[in-house]
Amino acid sequence: MSPTAQELKNLTFLFMYTILSKVHSDRNVYPSAGVLFVHVLEREYFKGEFPPYPKPGEISNDPITFNTNLMGYPDRPGWLRYIQRTPYSDGVLYGSPTVENVGKPTIIEITAYNRRTFETARHNLIINIMSAEDFPLPYQAEFFIRNMNVEEMLASEVLGDFLGAVKNVWQPERLNAINITSALDRGGRVPLPINDMKEGVYVMVGADVPFSSCLREVENPQNQLRCSQEMEPVITCDKKFRTQFHIDWCKISLVDNTKQVSTFQEVIRGEGILPDGGEYKPPSDTLKSRDYYSDFLITLAVPSAIALVLFLILAYIMCCRREGVEKRNMQTPDIQLVHHSAIQKSTKELRDMSKNREIAWPLSTLPVFHPVTGEIVPPLHTDSYDNTSMPLMQTQQ
């Protein structure tokens, strides 16, 4: 059965997409030094690298994550950051290239992972950093936007709206976004997942003209006092940002590079020859013998002798310095000894009396009636029996 024209068209499309993906696996970008660089890793671009392809009309939505690193190294360059919120969102590489890397191609390896099929695809991103014409811009301002996350601010539409608002307030001839930093990278806290709270983002922009009067309003004493009391300062141009961006004016930073004194010092290079310190003398191959007898005496004999002396002193105190009973009695008052002796004699008599329990029971404890017949039981002792010496109650054996 021969394939239809539509099936041939789909097969041709899939084949062309695969070929294009392999050909364009290396991308070249040309950012400028000191200007914000943003590169989006689109999931749709990498979906064609994971066969089997979906059937015509079906939409593939596999979770895809990315790993980025400098070729030959485990991590990215220091100026380059990466963020991806979920496996179903695009990844973003962003940062501000430095002047040190101008003219040196930076190759970033991008590895895409399909979390459903566990397949991988690797592309290379070649970053060719170009030198800017008027880098760095002399006047730089950093804004803190509270109602934005970094990936939201990196969107071209949102960043363009912000730069348009800044340009409307500042009125420069040249305005560039220099860098974007998440508040979490500055020591901020992760917001609670309530009321759609955002992390916050710092945006640094540069211009070629001095700061406008509106931007300098935060520096007056009244607004500085309100910021110290954690109150909102009064800024006249805040309404131009408020519709989309909530700016914390107390955290704005204004940097004027034209007033900064250069601390660069010229390096005076020498001849590169170390001063002559004589010939090198290696240690001798033959080692002298050493006597460790004195070390042994100091380490073991001296502590043992000290311990023996302490033991003899303790034995003399415990065994030879006992007072004894006679010395104790000599130092005790006579009346106290008499009381002690009387107590000991009384205790001995009571113990002897408790051993003699063979005498008869007192009459008061004997039954009067017979327990079975109920008749009156005569007493066990006659009337002439002397019971005056009999105790009233005895303990039972």
PDB file of N, CA and C in Angstrom, residues 34-38 79-83 92-97 142-143 145 148-156 158-160 162-163 176-183 185-186 200-205:
ATOM      1  N   GLY A  34      29.464  44.248  29.054  1.00  0.00           N
ATOM      2  CA  GLY A  34      28.791  45.237  29.880  1.00  0.00           C
ATOM      3  C   GLY A  34      27.333  45.434  29.574  1.00  0.00           C
ATOM      4  N   VAL A  35      26.756  44.649  28.678  1.00  0.00           N
ATOM      5  CA  VAL A  35      25.338  44.734  28.318  1.00  0.00           C
ATOM      6  C   VAL A  35      24.686  43.395  28.645  1.00  0.00           C
ATOM      7  N   LEU A  36      23.470  43.460  29.176  1.00  0.00           N
ATOM      8  CA  LEU A  36      22.772  42.245  29.585  1.00  0.00           C
ATOM      9  C   LEU A  36      22.615  41.276  28.419  1.00  0.00           C
ATOM     10  N   PHE A  37      22.983  40.017  28.669  1.00  0.00           N
ATOM     11  CA  PHE A  37      22.858  38.948  27.679  1.00  0.00           C
ATOM     12  C   PHE A  37      21.798  37.962  28.158  1.00  0.00           C
ATOM     13  N   VAL A  38      20.831  37.667  27.304  1.00  0.00           N
ATOM     14  CA  VAL A  38      19.738  36.746  27.628  1.00  0.00           C
ATOM     15  C   VAL A  38      19.601  35.762  26.475  1.00  0.00           C
ATOM     16  N   TRP A  79      30.196  34.960  35.217  1.00  0.00           N
ATOM     17  CA  TRP A  79      29.237  36.014  34.876  1.00  0.00           C
ATOM     18  C   TRP A  79      27.930  35.462  34.333  1.00  0.00           C
ATOM     19  N   LEU A  80      27.846  34.177  34.065  1.00  0.00           N
ATOM     20  CA  LEU A  80      26.680  33.580  33.408  1.00  0.00           C
ATOM     21  C   LEU A  80      25.855  32.798  34.424  1.00  0.00           C
ATOM     22  N   ARG A  81      24.551  33.061  34.451  1.00  0.00           N
ATOM     23  CA  ARG A  81      23.622  32.357  35.337  1.00  0.00           C
ATOM     24  C   ARG A  81      22.589  31.601  34.504  1.00  0.00           C
ATOM     25  N   TYR A  82      21.922  30.668  35.180  1.00  0.00           N
ATOM     26  CA  TYR A  82      20.907  29.841  34.506  1.00  0.00           C
ATOM     27  C   TYR A  82      19.731  29.628  35.450  1.00  0.00           C
ATOM     28  N   ILE A  83      18.518  29.643  34.906  1.00  0.00           N
ATOM     29  CA  ILE A  83      17.330  29.415  35.716  1.00  0.00           C
ATOM     30  C   ILE A  83      16.284  28.695  34.873  1.00  0.00           C
ATOM     31  N   VAL A  92      16.614  29.644  30.876  1.00  0.00           N
ATOM     32  CA  VAL A  92      17.131  30.956  30.473  1.00  0.00           C
ATOM     33  C   VAL A  92      18.568  31.073  30.960  1.00  0.00           C
ATOM     34  N   LEU A  93      19.468  31.412  30.048  1.00  0.00           N
ATOM     35  CA  LEU A  93      20.843  31.798  30.370  1.00  0.00           C
ATOM     36  C   LEU A  93      20.922  33.316  30.327  1.00  0.00           C
ATOM     37  N   TYR A  94      21.476  33.929  31.367  1.00  0.00           N
ATOM     38  CA  TYR A  94      21.533  35.395  31.412  1.00  0.00           C
ATOM     39  C   TYR A  94      22.759  35.819  32.214  1.00  0.00           C
ATOM     40  N   GLY A  95      23.182  37.038  31.967  1.00  0.00           N
ATOM     41  CA  GLY A  95      24.323  37.585  32.675  1.00  0.00           C
ATOM     42  C   GLY A  95      24.888  38.780  31.935  1.00  0.00           C
ATOM     43  N   SER A  96      25.926  39.347  32.518  1.00  0.00           N
ATOM     44  CA  SER A  96      26.592  40.502  31.923  1.00  0.00           C
ATOM     45  C   SER A  96      28.027  40.125  31.585  1.00  0.00           C
ATOM     46  N   PRO A  97      28.363  39.991  30.314  1.00  0.00           N
ATOM     47  CA  PRO A  97      29.728  39.594  29.949  1.00  0.00           C
ATOM     48  C   PRO A  97      30.759  40.621  30.420  1.00  0.00           C
ATOM     49  N   GLU A 142      20.604  51.192  39.898  1.00  0.00           N
ATOM     50  CA  GLU A 142      20.095  49.847  40.172  1.00  0.00           C
ATOM     51  C   GLU A 142      18.764  49.964  40.899  1.00  0.00           C
ATOM     52  N   PHE A 143      17.727  49.348  40.341  1.00  0.00           N
ATOM     53  CA  PHE A 143      16.381  49.368  40.899  1.00  0.00           C
ATOM     54  C   PHE A 143      16.059  48.001  41.488  1.00  0.00           C
ATOM     55  N   ILE A 145      12.834  45.716  42.128  1.00  0.00           N
ATOM     56  CA  ILE A 145      11.421  45.545  41.773  1.00  0.00           C
ATOM     57  C   ILE A 145      10.865  44.404  42.609  1.00  0.00           C
ATOM     58  N   MET A 148       8.253  41.100  40.919  1.00  0.00           N
ATOM     59  CA  MET A 148       8.728  40.352  39.762  1.00  0.00           C
ATOM     60  C   MET A 148       9.695  39.268  40.213  1.00  0.00           C
ATOM     61  N   ASN A 149       9.664  38.143  39.493  1.00  0.00           N
ATOM     62  CA  ASN A 149      10.703  37.128  39.591  1.00  0.00           C
ATOM     63  C   ASN A 149      11.695  37.326  38.456  1.00  0.00           C
ATOM     64  N   VAL A 150      12.843  36.717  38.587  1.00  0.00           N
ATOM     65  CA  VAL A 150      13.899  36.988  37.618  1.00  0.00           C
ATOM     66  C   VAL A 150      13.522  36.478  36.234  1.00  0.00           C
ATOM     67  N   GLU A 151      12.858  35.306  36.152  1.00  0.00           N
ATOM     68  CA  GLU A 151      12.508  34.796  34.826  1.00  0.00           C
ATOM     69  C   GLU A 151      11.405  35.631  34.183  1.00  0.00           C
ATOM     70  N   GLU A 152      10.552  36.258  35.000  1.00  0.00           N
ATOM     71  CA  GLU A 152       9.537  37.153  34.441  1.00  0.00           C
ATOM     72  C   GLU A 152      10.169  38.446  33.929  1.00  0.00           C
ATOM     73  N   MET A 153      11.173  38.918  34.646  1.00  0.00           N
ATOM     74  CA  MET A 153      11.815  40.167  34.229  1.00  0.00           C
ATOM     75  C   MET A 153      12.677  39.963  32.998  1.00  0.00           C
ATOM     76  N   LEU A 154      13.161  38.749  32.775  1.00  0.00           N
ATOM     77  CA  LEU A 154      14.024  38.488  31.614  1.00  0.00           C
ATOM     78  C   LEU A 154      13.255  38.423  30.306  1.00  0.00           C
ATOM     79  N   ALA A 155      11.936  38.332  30.370  1.00  0.00           N
ATOM     80  CA  ALA A 155      11.143  38.336  29.143  1.00  0.00           C
ATOM     81  C   ALA A 155      11.362  39.651  28.394  1.00  0.00           C
ATOM     82  N   SER A 156      11.506  39.554  27.108  1.00  0.00           N
ATOM     83  CA  SER A 156      11.846  40.745  26.317  1.00  0.00           C
ATOM     84  C   SER A 156      10.770  41.817  26.413  1.00  0.00           C
ATOM     85  N   VAL A 158       8.629  42.401  28.970  1.00  0.00           N
ATOM     86  CA  VAL A 158       8.635  43.038  30.283  1.00  0.00           C
ATOM     87  C   VAL A 158       9.861  43.927  30.450  1.00  0.00           C
ATOM     88  N   LEU A 159      11.040  43.431  30.036  1.00  0.00           N
ATOM     89  CA  LEU A 159      12.248  44.235  30.150  1.00  0.00           C
ATOM     90  C   LEU A 159      12.163  45.476  29.272  1.00  0.00           C
ATOM     91  N   GLY A 160      11.550  45.344  28.105  1.00  0.00           N
ATOM     92  CA  GLY A 160      11.374  46.519  27.243  1.00  0.00           C
ATOM     93  C   GLY A 160      10.455  47.550  27.865  1.00  0.00           C
ATOM     94  N   PHE A 162      10.046  48.068  31.058  1.00  0.00           N
ATOM     95  CA  PHE A 162      10.753  48.712  32.162  1.00  0.00           C
ATOM     96  C   PHE A 162      11.758  49.737  31.638  1.00  0.00           C
ATOM     97  N   LEU A 163      12.524  49.366  30.617  1.00  0.00           N
ATOM     98  CA  LEU A 163      13.483  50.311  30.051  1.00  0.00           C
ATOM     99  C   LEU A 163      12.770  51.522  29.451  1.00  0.00           C
ATOM    100  N   ASN A 176      21.008  51.258  28.421  1.00  0.00           N
ATOM    101  CA  ASN A 176      21.201  49.805  28.288  1.00  0.00           C
ATOM    102  C   ASN A 176      20.924  49.142  29.630  1.00  0.00           C
ATOM    103  N   ALA A 177      20.417  47.929  29.545  1.00  0.00           N
ATOM    104  CA  ALA A 177      20.307  47.087  30.739  1.00  0.00           C
ATOM    105  C   ALA A 177      21.652  46.397  30.942  1.00  0.00           C
ATOM    106  N   ILE A 178      22.240  46.596  32.116  1.00  0.00           N
ATOM    107  CA  ILE A 178      23.576  46.062  32.385  1.00  0.00           C
ATOM    108  C   ILE A 178      23.504  44.678  33.007  1.00  0.00           C
ATOM    109  N   ASN A 179      22.649  44.501  33.999  1.00  0.00           N
ATOM    110  CA  ASN A 179      22.602  43.203  34.684  1.00  0.00           C
ATOM    111  C   ASN A 179      21.265  43.060  35.397  1.00  0.00           C
ATOM    112  N   ILE A 180      20.886  41.809  35.630  1.00  0.00           N
ATOM    113  CA  ILE A 180      19.672  41.459  36.381  1.00  0.00           C
ATOM    114  C   ILE A 180      20.064  40.386  37.383  1.00  0.00           C
ATOM    115  N   THR A 181      19.684  40.587  38.628  1.00  0.00           N
ATOM    116  CA  THR A 181      20.041  39.662  39.704  1.00  0.00           C
ATOM    117  C   THR A 181      18.811  39.374  40.543  1.00  0.00           C
ATOM    118  N   SER A 182      18.614  38.111  40.874  1.00  0.00           N
ATOM    119  CA  SER A 182      17.507  37.740  41.755  1.00  0.00           C
ATOM    120  C   SER A 182      17.809  38.191  43.178  1.00  0.00           C
ATOM    121  N   ALA A 183      16.760  38.527  43.915  1.00  0.00           N
ATOM    122  CA  ALA A 183      16.949  38.937  45.315  1.00  0.00           C
ATOM    123  C   ALA A 183      17.480  37.793  46.160  1.00  0.00           C
ATOM    124  N   ASP A 185      19.857  35.830  45.318  1.00  0.00           N
ATOM    125  CA  ASP A 185      21.312  35.862  45.193  1.00  0.00           C
ATOM    126  C   ASP A 185      21.943  36.969  46.024  1.00  0.00           C
ATOM    127  N   ARG A 186      21.128  37.886  46.523  1.00  0.00           N
ATOM    128  CA  ARG A 186      21.612  38.973  47.370  1.00  0.00           C
ATOM    129  C   ARG A 186      21.313  38.713  48.850  1.00  0.00           C
ATOM    130  N   GLY A 200      11.417  39.103  44.022  1.00  0.00           N
ATOM    131  CA  GLY A 200      12.054  40.394  43.832  1.00  0.00           C
ATOM    132  C   GLY A 200      13.285  40.273  42.963  1.00  0.00           C
ATOM    133  N   VAL A 201      13.602  41.334  42.248  1.00  0.00           N
ATOM    134  CA  VAL A 201      14.715  41.294  41.309  1.00  0.00           C
ATOM    135  C   VAL A 201      15.385  42.668  41.275  1.00  0.00           C
ATOM    136  N   TYR A 202      16.735  42.643  41.169  1.00  0.00           N
ATOM    137  CA  TYR A 202      17.522  43.863  41.010  1.00  0.00           C
ATOM    138  C   TYR A 202      17.847  44.051  39.536  1.00  0.00           C
ATOM    139  N   VAL A 203      17.572  45.232  39.015  1.00  0.00           N
ATOM    140  CA  VAL A 203      17.848  45.550  37.617  1.00  0.00           C
ATOM    141  C   VAL A 203      18.774  46.759  37.579  1.00  0.00           C
ATOM    142  N   MET A 204      19.931  46.591  36.955  1.00  0.00           N
ATOM    143  CA  MET A 204      20.891  47.686  36.813  1.00  0.00           C
ATOM    144  C   MET A 204      20.867  48.175  35.378  1.00  0.00           C
ATOM    145  N   VAL A 205      20.725  49.489  35.212  1.00  0.00           N
ATOM    146  CA  VAL A 205      20.709  50.117  33.893  1.00  0.00           C
ATOM    147  C   VAL A 205      21.782  51.193  33.877  1.00  0.00           C
TER     148      VAL A 205
END
